PDB file of C-alpha atoms and ligand atoms in Angstrom:
ATOM      1  CA  UNK A 936     -19.436 -27.240  13.775  1.00 91.00           C
ATOM      2  CA  UNK A 937     -19.977 -31.012  15.122  1.00 92.00           C
ATOM      3  CA  UNK A 938     -23.343 -32.353  15.731  1.00 92.00           C
ATOM      4  CA  UNK A 939     -23.737 -31.474  19.284  1.00 94.00           C
ATOM      5  CA  UNK A 940     -22.740 -27.795  18.224  1.00 94.00           C
ATOM      6  CA  UNK A 941     -25.723 -28.041  14.749  1.00 94.00           C
ATOM      7  CA  UNK A 942     -28.066 -29.424  17.657  1.00 93.00           C
ATOM      8  CA  UNK A 943     -27.893 -26.145  19.728  1.00 94.00           C
ATOM      9  CA  UNK A 944     -27.723 -23.951  16.847  1.00 94.00           C
ATOM     10  CA  UNK A 945     -31.188 -26.395  15.008  1.00 93.00           C
ATOM     11  CA  UNK A 946     -33.220 -25.355  19.088  1.00 93.00           C
ATOM     12  CA  UNK A 947     -31.588 -21.845  19.258  1.00 94.00           C
ATOM     13  CA  UNK A 948     -33.220 -20.681  15.382  1.00 93.00           C
ATOM     14  CA  UNK A 949     -36.111 -23.024  16.797  1.00 92.00           C
ATOM     15  CA  UNK A 950     -36.781 -20.244  19.382  1.00 92.00           C
ATOM     16  CA  UNK A 951     -37.096 -17.815  16.606  1.00 92.00           C
ATOM     17  CA  UNK A 952     -38.831 -20.252  13.612  1.00 89.00           C
ATOM     18  CA  UNK A 953     -40.596 -22.211  15.034  1.00 88.00           C
ATOM     19  CA  UNK A 954     -41.252 -23.575  11.463  1.00 86.00           C
ATOM     20  CA  UNK A 955     -38.197 -25.163  11.224  1.00 84.00           C
ATOM     21  CA  UNK A 956     -38.704 -27.375  15.106  1.00 82.00           C
ATOM     22  CA  UNK A 957     -39.233 -30.945  14.603  1.00 82.00           C
ATOM     23  CA  UNK A 958     -41.428 -31.790  16.613  1.00 80.00           C
ATOM     24  CA  UNK A 959     -40.549 -36.009  15.929  1.00 85.00           C
ATOM     25  CA  UNK A 960     -37.705 -37.769  17.680  1.00 87.00           C
ATOM     26  CA  UNK A 961     -36.364 -39.155  14.175  1.00 89.00           C
ATOM     27  CA  UNK A 962     -37.110 -36.417  11.826  1.00 90.00           C
ATOM     28  CA  UNK A 963     -34.935 -33.931  14.442  1.00 90.00           C
ATOM     29  CA  UNK A 964     -31.417 -35.852  14.055  1.00 92.00           C
ATOM     30  CA  UNK A 965     -32.206 -35.987   9.694  1.00 93.00           C
ATOM     31  CA  UNK A 966     -32.206 -32.414  10.247  1.00 92.00           C
ATOM     32  CA  UNK A 967     -29.331 -32.259  12.837  1.00 93.00           C
ATOM     33  CA  UNK A 968     -27.170 -35.121  10.351  1.00 94.00           C
ATOM     34  CA  UNK A 969     -28.902 -32.583   6.949  1.00 94.00           C
ATOM     35  CA  UNK A 970     -26.743 -29.396   8.598  1.00 93.00           C
ATOM     36  CA  UNK A 971     -23.773 -31.250   9.419  1.00 94.00           C
ATOM     37  CA  UNK A 972     -23.098 -32.612   6.357  1.00 95.00           C
ATOM     38  CA  UNK A 973     -23.229 -28.750   5.121  1.00 94.00           C
ATOM     39  CA  UNK A 974     -22.237 -26.988   7.673  1.00 93.00           C
ATOM     40  CA  UNK A 975     -19.580 -29.644   9.691  1.00 92.00           C
ATOM     41  CA  UNK A 976     -16.473 -26.808   8.468  1.00 91.00           C
ATOM     42  CA  UNK A 977     -18.429 -23.973   9.488  1.00 92.00           C
ATOM     43  CA  UNK A 978     -17.294 -22.517  13.070  1.00 91.00           C
ATOM     44  CA  UNK A 979     -19.544 -21.538  15.520  1.00 92.00           C
ATOM     45  CA  UNK A 980     -17.325 -18.439  15.940  1.00 91.00           C
ATOM     46  CA  UNK A 981     -14.120 -16.530  14.933  1.00 89.00           C
ATOM     47  CA  UNK A 982     -12.333 -14.528  17.030  1.00 88.00           C
ATOM     48  CA  UNK A 983     -12.309 -11.920  14.436  1.00 86.00           C
ATOM     49  CA  UNK A 984     -15.708 -11.706  13.505  1.00 86.00           C
ATOM     50  CA  UNK A 985     -17.814 -15.097  12.783  1.00 91.00           C
ATOM     51  CA  UNK A 986     -20.140 -15.577  14.818  1.00 93.00           C
ATOM     52  CA  UNK A 987     -23.079 -18.303  13.094  1.00 94.00           C
ATOM     53  CA  UNK A 988     -25.675 -16.747  15.689  1.00 95.00           C
ATOM     54  CA  UNK A 989     -25.821 -13.946  14.152  1.00 94.00           C
ATOM     55  CA  UNK A 990     -25.264 -14.963  10.897  1.00 94.00           C
ATOM     56  CA  UNK A 991     -29.031 -17.398  11.362  1.00 94.00           C
ATOM     57  CA  UNK A 992     -30.340 -14.303  14.049  1.00 94.00           C
ATOM     58  CA  UNK A 993     -29.629 -11.632  10.811  1.00 93.00           C
ATOM     59  CA  UNK A 994     -31.592 -14.175   8.212  1.00 94.00           C
ATOM     60  CA  UNK A 995     -35.074 -14.744  10.469  1.00 93.00           C
ATOM     61  CA  UNK A 996     -34.593 -11.283  11.158  1.00 94.00           C
ATOM     62  CA  UNK A 997     -34.743 -10.281   7.791  1.00 93.00           C
ATOM     63  CA  UNK A 998     -35.992 -13.081   5.391  1.00 92.00           C
ATOM     64  CA  UNK A 999     -39.750 -14.681   5.316  1.00 93.00           C
ATOM     65  CA  UNK A1000     -38.492 -17.684   4.364  1.00 93.00           C
ATOM     66  CA  UNK A1001     -37.587 -20.259   6.729  1.00 92.00           C
ATOM     67  CA  UNK A1002     -33.770 -21.153   7.471  1.00 93.00           C
ATOM     68  CA  UNK A1003     -32.075 -23.672   4.770  1.00 92.00           C
ATOM     69  CA  UNK A1004     -28.121 -24.447   5.540  1.00 93.00           C
ATOM     70  CA  UNK A1005     -27.002 -22.537   2.399  1.00 94.00           C
ATOM     71  CA  UNK A1006     -28.077 -19.302   4.549  1.00 93.00           C
ATOM     72  CA  UNK A1007     -25.779 -20.353   6.361  1.00 94.00           C
ATOM     73  CA  UNK A1008     -22.720 -21.359   4.398  1.00 94.00           C
ATOM     74  CA  UNK A1009     -23.569 -18.205   1.693  1.00 94.00           C
ATOM     75  CA  UNK A1010     -22.603 -15.356   4.758  1.00 94.00           C
ATOM     76  CA  UNK A1011     -19.655 -18.239   5.645  1.00 94.00           C
ATOM     77  CA  UNK A1012     -17.918 -18.682   2.245  1.00 94.00           C
ATOM     78  CA  UNK A1013     -18.500 -14.180   1.407  1.00 93.00           C
ATOM     79  CA  UNK A1014     -16.596 -13.747   5.046  1.00 92.00           C
ATOM     80  CA  UNK A1015     -13.488 -15.865   3.980  1.00 92.00           C
ATOM     81  CA  UNK A1016     -13.299 -14.535   1.112  1.00 92.00           C
ATOM     82  CA  UNK A1017     -13.485 -10.667   2.325  1.00 91.00           C
ATOM     83  CA  UNK A1018     -11.006 -12.104   4.660  1.00 90.00           C
ATOM     84  CA  UNK A1019      -8.888 -13.663   1.651  1.00 90.00           C
ATOM     85  CA  UNK A1020      -9.010 -10.590  -0.306  1.00 90.00           C
ATOM     86  CA  UNK A1021      -7.391  -7.979   2.356  1.00 88.00           C
ATOM     87  CA  UNK A1022      -4.729 -10.974   2.801  1.00 88.00           C
ATOM     88  CA  UNK A1023      -1.118  -9.977   1.546  1.00 87.00           C
ATOM     89  CA  UNK A1024       1.308 -12.894   1.251  1.00 85.00           C
ATOM     90  CA  UNK A1025       3.642 -11.878   4.127  1.00 85.00           C
ATOM     91  CA  UNK A1026       7.186 -12.782   3.550  1.00 86.00           C
ATOM     92  CA  UNK A1027       7.395 -16.796   4.965  1.00 88.00           C
ATOM     93  CA  UNK A1028      10.293 -17.579   7.839  1.00 88.00           C
ATOM     94  CA  UNK A1029      11.774 -20.637   6.128  1.00 87.00           C
ATOM     95  CA  UNK A1030      14.443 -20.877   3.413  1.00 88.00           C
ATOM     96  CA  UNK A1031      13.399 -19.686   0.134  1.00 87.00           C
ATOM     97  CA  UNK A1032      15.643 -22.482  -0.845  1.00 91.00           C
ATOM     98  CA  UNK A1033      13.172 -24.970   0.207  1.00 91.00           C
ATOM     99  CA  UNK A1034      10.630 -24.757  -1.979  1.00 91.00           C
ATOM    100  CA  UNK A1035       8.322 -26.442  -0.329  1.00 93.00           C
ATOM    101  CA  UNK A1036       8.307 -25.471   3.130  1.00 93.00           C
ATOM    102  CA  UNK A1037       7.494 -22.030   1.931  1.00 92.00           C
ATOM    103  CA  UNK A1038       4.611 -22.541   0.111  1.00 93.00           C
ATOM    104  CA  UNK A1039       3.458 -24.272   3.144  1.00 93.00           C
ATOM    105  CA  UNK A1040       4.030 -21.856   5.279  1.00 93.00           C
ATOM    106  CA  UNK A1041       2.291 -19.427   2.546  1.00 92.00           C
ATOM    107  CA  UNK A1042      -0.917 -22.103   3.197  1.00 93.00           C
ATOM    108  CA  UNK A1043      -1.033 -22.327   6.181  1.00 93.00           C
ATOM    109  CA  UNK A1044      -1.411 -18.274   6.546  1.00 92.00           C
ATOM    110  CA  UNK A1045      -4.132 -18.269   3.932  1.00 92.00           C
ATOM    111  CA  UNK A1046      -6.071 -20.594   5.906  1.00 91.00           C
ATOM    112  CA  UNK A1047      -5.712 -19.055   9.110  1.00 91.00           C
ATOM    113  CA  UNK A1048      -6.765 -15.976   7.671  1.00 90.00           C
ATOM    114  CA  UNK A1049      -9.822 -17.131   5.550  1.00 89.00           C
ATOM    115  CA  UNK A1050     -10.891 -19.580   8.730  1.00 87.00           C
ATOM    116  CA  UNK A1051     -11.085 -16.608  10.872  1.00 86.00           C
ATOM    117  CA  UNK A1052      -7.924 -17.933  13.905  1.00 86.00           C
ATOM    118  CA  UNK A1053      -5.884 -14.966  12.227  1.00 87.00           C
ATOM    119  CA  UNK A1054      -6.267 -11.320  11.099  1.00 87.00           C
ATOM    120  CA  UNK A1055      -5.493 -10.811   7.784  1.00 87.00           C
ATOM    121  CA  UNK A1056      -1.958  -8.913   6.874  1.00 85.00           C
ATOM    122  CA  UNK A1057      -2.344  -5.776   4.768  1.00 80.00           C
ATOM    123  CA  UNK A1058      -0.186  -4.429   1.678  1.00 78.00           C
ATOM    124  CA  UNK A1059       2.976  -2.637   3.093  1.00 73.00           C
ATOM    125  CA  UNK A1060       1.804   0.875   2.723  1.00 71.00           C
ATOM    126  CA  UNK A1061       3.689   4.717   3.302  1.00 63.00           C
ATOM    127  CA  UNK A1062       1.625   5.111   6.336  1.00 57.00           C
ATOM    128  CA  UNK A1063       3.017   9.050   7.261  1.00 57.00           C
ATOM    129  CA  UNK A1064       5.198  11.128   5.370  1.00 58.00           C
ATOM    130  CA  UNK A1065       7.307  13.862   6.367  1.00 57.00           C
ATOM    131  CA  UNK A1066       4.833  14.509   9.177  1.00 59.00           C
ATOM    132  CA  UNK A1067       6.691  11.624  11.120  1.00 61.00           C
ATOM    133  CA  UNK A1068       9.659  13.072  10.958  1.00 68.00           C
ATOM    134  CA  UNK A1069      11.863  13.547  14.019  1.00 74.00           C
ATOM    135  CA  UNK A1070      11.885  16.991  15.056  1.00 77.00           C
ATOM    136  CA  UNK A1071      15.694  16.764  16.102  1.00 79.00           C
ATOM    137  CA  UNK A1072      16.420  15.942  12.432  1.00 75.00           C
ATOM    138  CA  UNK A1073      14.021  18.106  10.827  1.00 76.00           C
ATOM    139  CA  UNK A1074      15.707  21.914  12.960  1.00 77.00           C
ATOM    140  CA  UNK A1075      19.431  19.628  11.484  1.00 73.00           C
ATOM    141  CA  UNK A1076      18.127  20.213   8.533  1.00 72.00           C
ATOM    142  CA  UNK A1077      16.782  23.753   8.631  1.00 74.00           C
ATOM    143  CA  UNK A1078      20.275  24.617   9.291  1.00 71.00           C
ATOM    144  CA  UNK A1079      21.879  22.525   6.948  1.00 68.00           C
ATOM    145  CA  UNK A1080      19.625  22.983   4.472  1.00 69.00           C
ATOM    146  CA  UNK A1081      20.350  19.826   2.688  1.00 70.00           C
ATOM    147  CA  UNK A1082      20.681  16.339   3.285  1.00 71.00           C
ATOM    148  CA  UNK A1083      24.157  16.321   2.823  1.00 76.00           C
ATOM    149  CA  UNK A1084      26.652  17.102   5.218  1.00 75.00           C
ATOM    150  CA  UNK A1085      28.128  20.464   4.491  1.00 76.00           C
ATOM    151  CA  UNK A1086      31.918  18.509   4.405  1.00 82.00           C
ATOM    152  CA  UNK A1087      30.429  15.655   2.210  1.00 84.00           C
ATOM    153  CA  UNK A1088      29.342  18.536   0.123  1.00 80.00           C
ATOM    154  CA  UNK A1089      32.694  20.470   0.126  1.00 82.00           C
ATOM    155  CA  UNK A1090      34.510  16.698  -0.547  1.00 87.00           C
ATOM    156  CA  UNK A1091      31.672  16.193  -3.824  1.00 84.00           C
ATOM    157  CA  UNK A1092      32.590  19.673  -5.339  1.00 81.00           C
ATOM    158  CA  UNK A1093      35.624  18.467  -7.629  1.00 83.00           C
ATOM    159  CA  UNK A1094      33.445  15.680  -9.344  1.00 83.00           C
ATOM    160  CA  UNK A1095      30.307  18.659  -9.501  1.00 79.00           C
ATOM    161  CA  UNK A1096      31.630  21.325 -10.807  1.00 76.00           C
ATOM    162  CA  UNK A1097      28.650  23.410 -12.203  1.00 71.00           C
ATOM    163  CA  UNK A1098      27.034  22.547  -9.218  1.00 74.00           C
ATOM    164  CA  UNK A1099      29.587  23.356  -6.988  1.00 78.00           C
ATOM    165  CA  UNK A1100      29.555  27.021  -8.531  1.00 76.00           C
ATOM    166  CA  UNK A1101      26.069  27.364  -8.160  1.00 74.00           C
ATOM    167  CA  UNK A1102      26.081  26.682  -5.017  1.00 75.00           C
ATOM    168  CA  UNK A1103      28.637  29.484  -4.198  1.00 77.00           C
ATOM    169  CA  UNK A1104      27.177  31.818  -5.920  1.00 75.00           C
ATOM    170  CA  UNK A1105      23.677  31.308  -4.279  1.00 72.00           C
ATOM    171  CA  UNK A1106      25.494  31.469  -0.727  1.00 73.00           C
ATOM    172  CA  UNK A1107      26.970  34.864  -1.780  1.00 74.00           C
ATOM    173  CA  UNK A1108      23.974  35.592  -3.256  1.00 71.00           C
ATOM    174  CA  UNK A1109      24.778  36.602  -6.892  1.00 71.00           C
ATOM    175  CA  UNK A1110      22.574  35.620  -9.571  1.00 72.00           C
ATOM    176  CA  UNK A1111      24.247  32.076 -11.284  1.00 75.00           C
ATOM    177  CA  UNK A1112      22.998  30.705 -14.480  1.00 78.00           C
ATOM    178  CA  UNK A1113      21.410  27.816 -13.513  1.00 79.00           C
ATOM    179  CA  UNK A1114      18.916  29.197 -11.412  1.00 80.00           C
ATOM    180  CA  UNK A1115      17.715  29.668 -15.012  1.00 85.00           C
ATOM    181  CA  UNK A1116      16.693  27.232 -18.106  1.00 88.00           C
ATOM    182  CA  UNK A1117      18.710  27.407 -21.742  1.00 89.00           C
ATOM    183  CA  UNK A1118      17.778  29.112 -24.604  1.00 88.00           C
ATOM    184  CA  UNK A1119      19.302  27.342 -26.412  1.00 88.00           C
ATOM    185  CA  UNK A1120      20.556  23.839 -25.333  1.00 87.00           C
ATOM    186  CA  UNK A1121      16.479  23.765 -23.395  1.00 88.00           C
ATOM    187  CA  UNK A1122      18.954  22.573 -20.326  1.00 88.00           C
ATOM    188  CA  UNK A1123      16.244  23.261 -17.100  1.00 87.00           C
ATOM    189  CA  UNK A1124      17.024  24.740 -13.808  1.00 85.00           C
ATOM    190  CA  UNK A1125      19.490  23.046 -12.024  1.00 79.00           C
ATOM    191  CA  UNK A1126      20.720  21.256 -14.922  1.00 83.00           C
ATOM    192  CA  UNK A1127      24.134  22.331 -16.357  1.00 83.00           C
ATOM    193  CA  UNK A1128      24.159  22.922 -19.844  1.00 87.00           C
ATOM    194  CA  UNK A1129      24.913  20.569 -22.427  1.00 87.00           C
ATOM    195  CA  UNK A1130      26.976  19.875 -25.560  1.00 86.00           C
ATOM    196  CA  UNK A1131      26.467  17.795 -28.579  1.00 84.00           C
ATOM    197  CA  UNK A1132      28.957  14.491 -28.834  1.00 84.00           C
ATOM    198  CA  UNK A1133      29.884  14.381 -32.635  1.00 82.00           C
ATOM    199  CA  UNK A1134      30.671  10.908 -34.289  1.00 79.00           C
ATOM    200  CA  UNK A1135      33.401  10.046 -36.336  1.00 81.00           C
ATOM    201  CA  UNK A1136      30.474   9.602 -39.045  1.00 82.00           C
ATOM    202  CA  UNK A1137      29.743  14.256 -38.507  1.00 78.00           C
ATOM    203  CA  UNK A1138      26.468  12.402 -36.849  1.00 78.00           C
ATOM    204  CA  UNK A1139      25.627  13.479 -33.374  1.00 77.00           C
ATOM    205  CA  UNK A1140      26.307  10.762 -30.537  1.00 81.00           C
ATOM    206  CA  UNK A1141      24.574  12.068 -27.399  1.00 81.00           C
ATOM    207  CA  UNK A1142      25.342  15.134 -25.481  1.00 84.00           C
ATOM    208  CA  UNK A1143      27.255  15.575 -21.923  1.00 85.00           C
ATOM    209  CA  UNK A1144      27.447  18.253 -19.151  1.00 84.00           C
ATOM    210  CA  UNK A1145      28.871  21.438 -20.050  1.00 84.00           C
ATOM    211  CA  UNK A1146      31.459  22.511 -17.219  1.00 79.00           C
ATOM    212  CA  UNK A1147      30.288  26.303 -18.024  1.00 81.00           C
ATOM    213  CA  UNK A1148      27.028  27.679 -18.721  1.00 84.00           C
ATOM    214  CA  UNK A1149      26.267  28.837 -22.456  1.00 87.00           C
ATOM    215  CA  UNK A1150      26.722  32.512 -22.457  1.00 87.00           C
ATOM    216  CA  UNK A1151      23.105  33.292 -23.548  1.00 88.00           C
ATOM    217  CA  UNK A1152      22.110  31.951 -20.033  1.00 87.00           C
ATOM    218  CA  UNK A1153      24.504  33.449 -17.577  1.00 84.00           C
ATOM    219  CA  UNK A1154      22.793  36.829 -20.146  1.00 86.00           C
ATOM    220  CA  UNK A1155      19.569  35.558 -19.522  1.00 86.00           C
ATOM    221  CA  UNK A1156      20.063  35.389 -15.190  1.00 83.00           C
ATOM    222  CA  UNK A1157      22.186  38.241 -14.774  1.00 81.00           C
ATOM    223  CA  UNK A1158      19.756  40.186 -16.390  1.00 79.00           C
ATOM    224  CA  UNK A1159      16.220  38.240 -14.146  1.00 71.00           C
ATOM    225  CA  UNK A1160      18.985  39.171 -11.045  1.00 59.00           C
ATOM    226  CA  UNK A1161      18.936  43.303 -11.881  1.00 55.00           C
ATOM    227  CA  UNK A1162      15.637  43.091 -12.135  1.00 49.00           C
ATOM    228  CA  UNK A1163      14.146  41.338  -9.484  1.00 47.00           C
ATOM    229  CA  UNK A1164      15.273  44.035  -6.644  1.00 48.00           C
ATOM    230  CA  UNK A1165      13.167  46.621  -8.803  1.00 45.00           C
ATOM    231  CA  UNK A1166      10.293  44.410  -8.245  1.00 47.00           C
ATOM    232  CA  UNK A1167      10.425  43.752  -4.627  1.00 46.00           C
ATOM    233  CA  UNK A1168      11.711  48.081  -3.654  1.00 46.00           C
ATOM    234  CA  UNK A1169       8.316  49.685  -2.822  1.00 48.00           C
ATOM    235  CA  UNK A1170       7.970  53.019  -6.144  1.00 43.00           C
TER     236      UNK A1170
HETATM  237 ZN1   ZN B1030      22.849  25.852 -22.665  1.00 50.07          ZN
END
């Protein structure tokens, strides 16, 4: 606010709270000089929510004490703090190797946000989950049953034999060992059985996937498969 704006603000305050108005010309000039010294960097209003007249009015409305410059400066500082706390520096357009330009662009953006001339840039967040999925894509996904197209799946089969075997078994309605947990090597459903690798010193050296499941797991899967229809058929 410049001197003229300060004078207008003091006139407005004087109308709402006559205690603050100065009848004497010299006193009024001193008051304007004092307020200008303290509030010269506070704008009258910003496009995003700050209004010095609203702040003054609010103080006079709520406080029994005559308004002082700090009663304007404090809400202004908290307005700035609030905006900066909601601001996440967006990636500058400047060349990242030009550090001076990069920092300058970040600083300018922060100053604009603090001064209320630009809106804070919020942290990027996931705005929607599967709700936002394209209906056409959803139908296609349902028909295929997987994000991997059938052709790509067939091409991958030689490289993931156990998974291909399981998928084939499932497609034919047969049980497959991988649909249950292996009690022997503790492989989770969907994961292939693993065998231990033994190092030259006879100690274990990690595990590698087996191309065939452990026999106990096959039996377990077959057993569960036999049991299932009995549960589903009404007695
Ligand atoms: Zn196993």
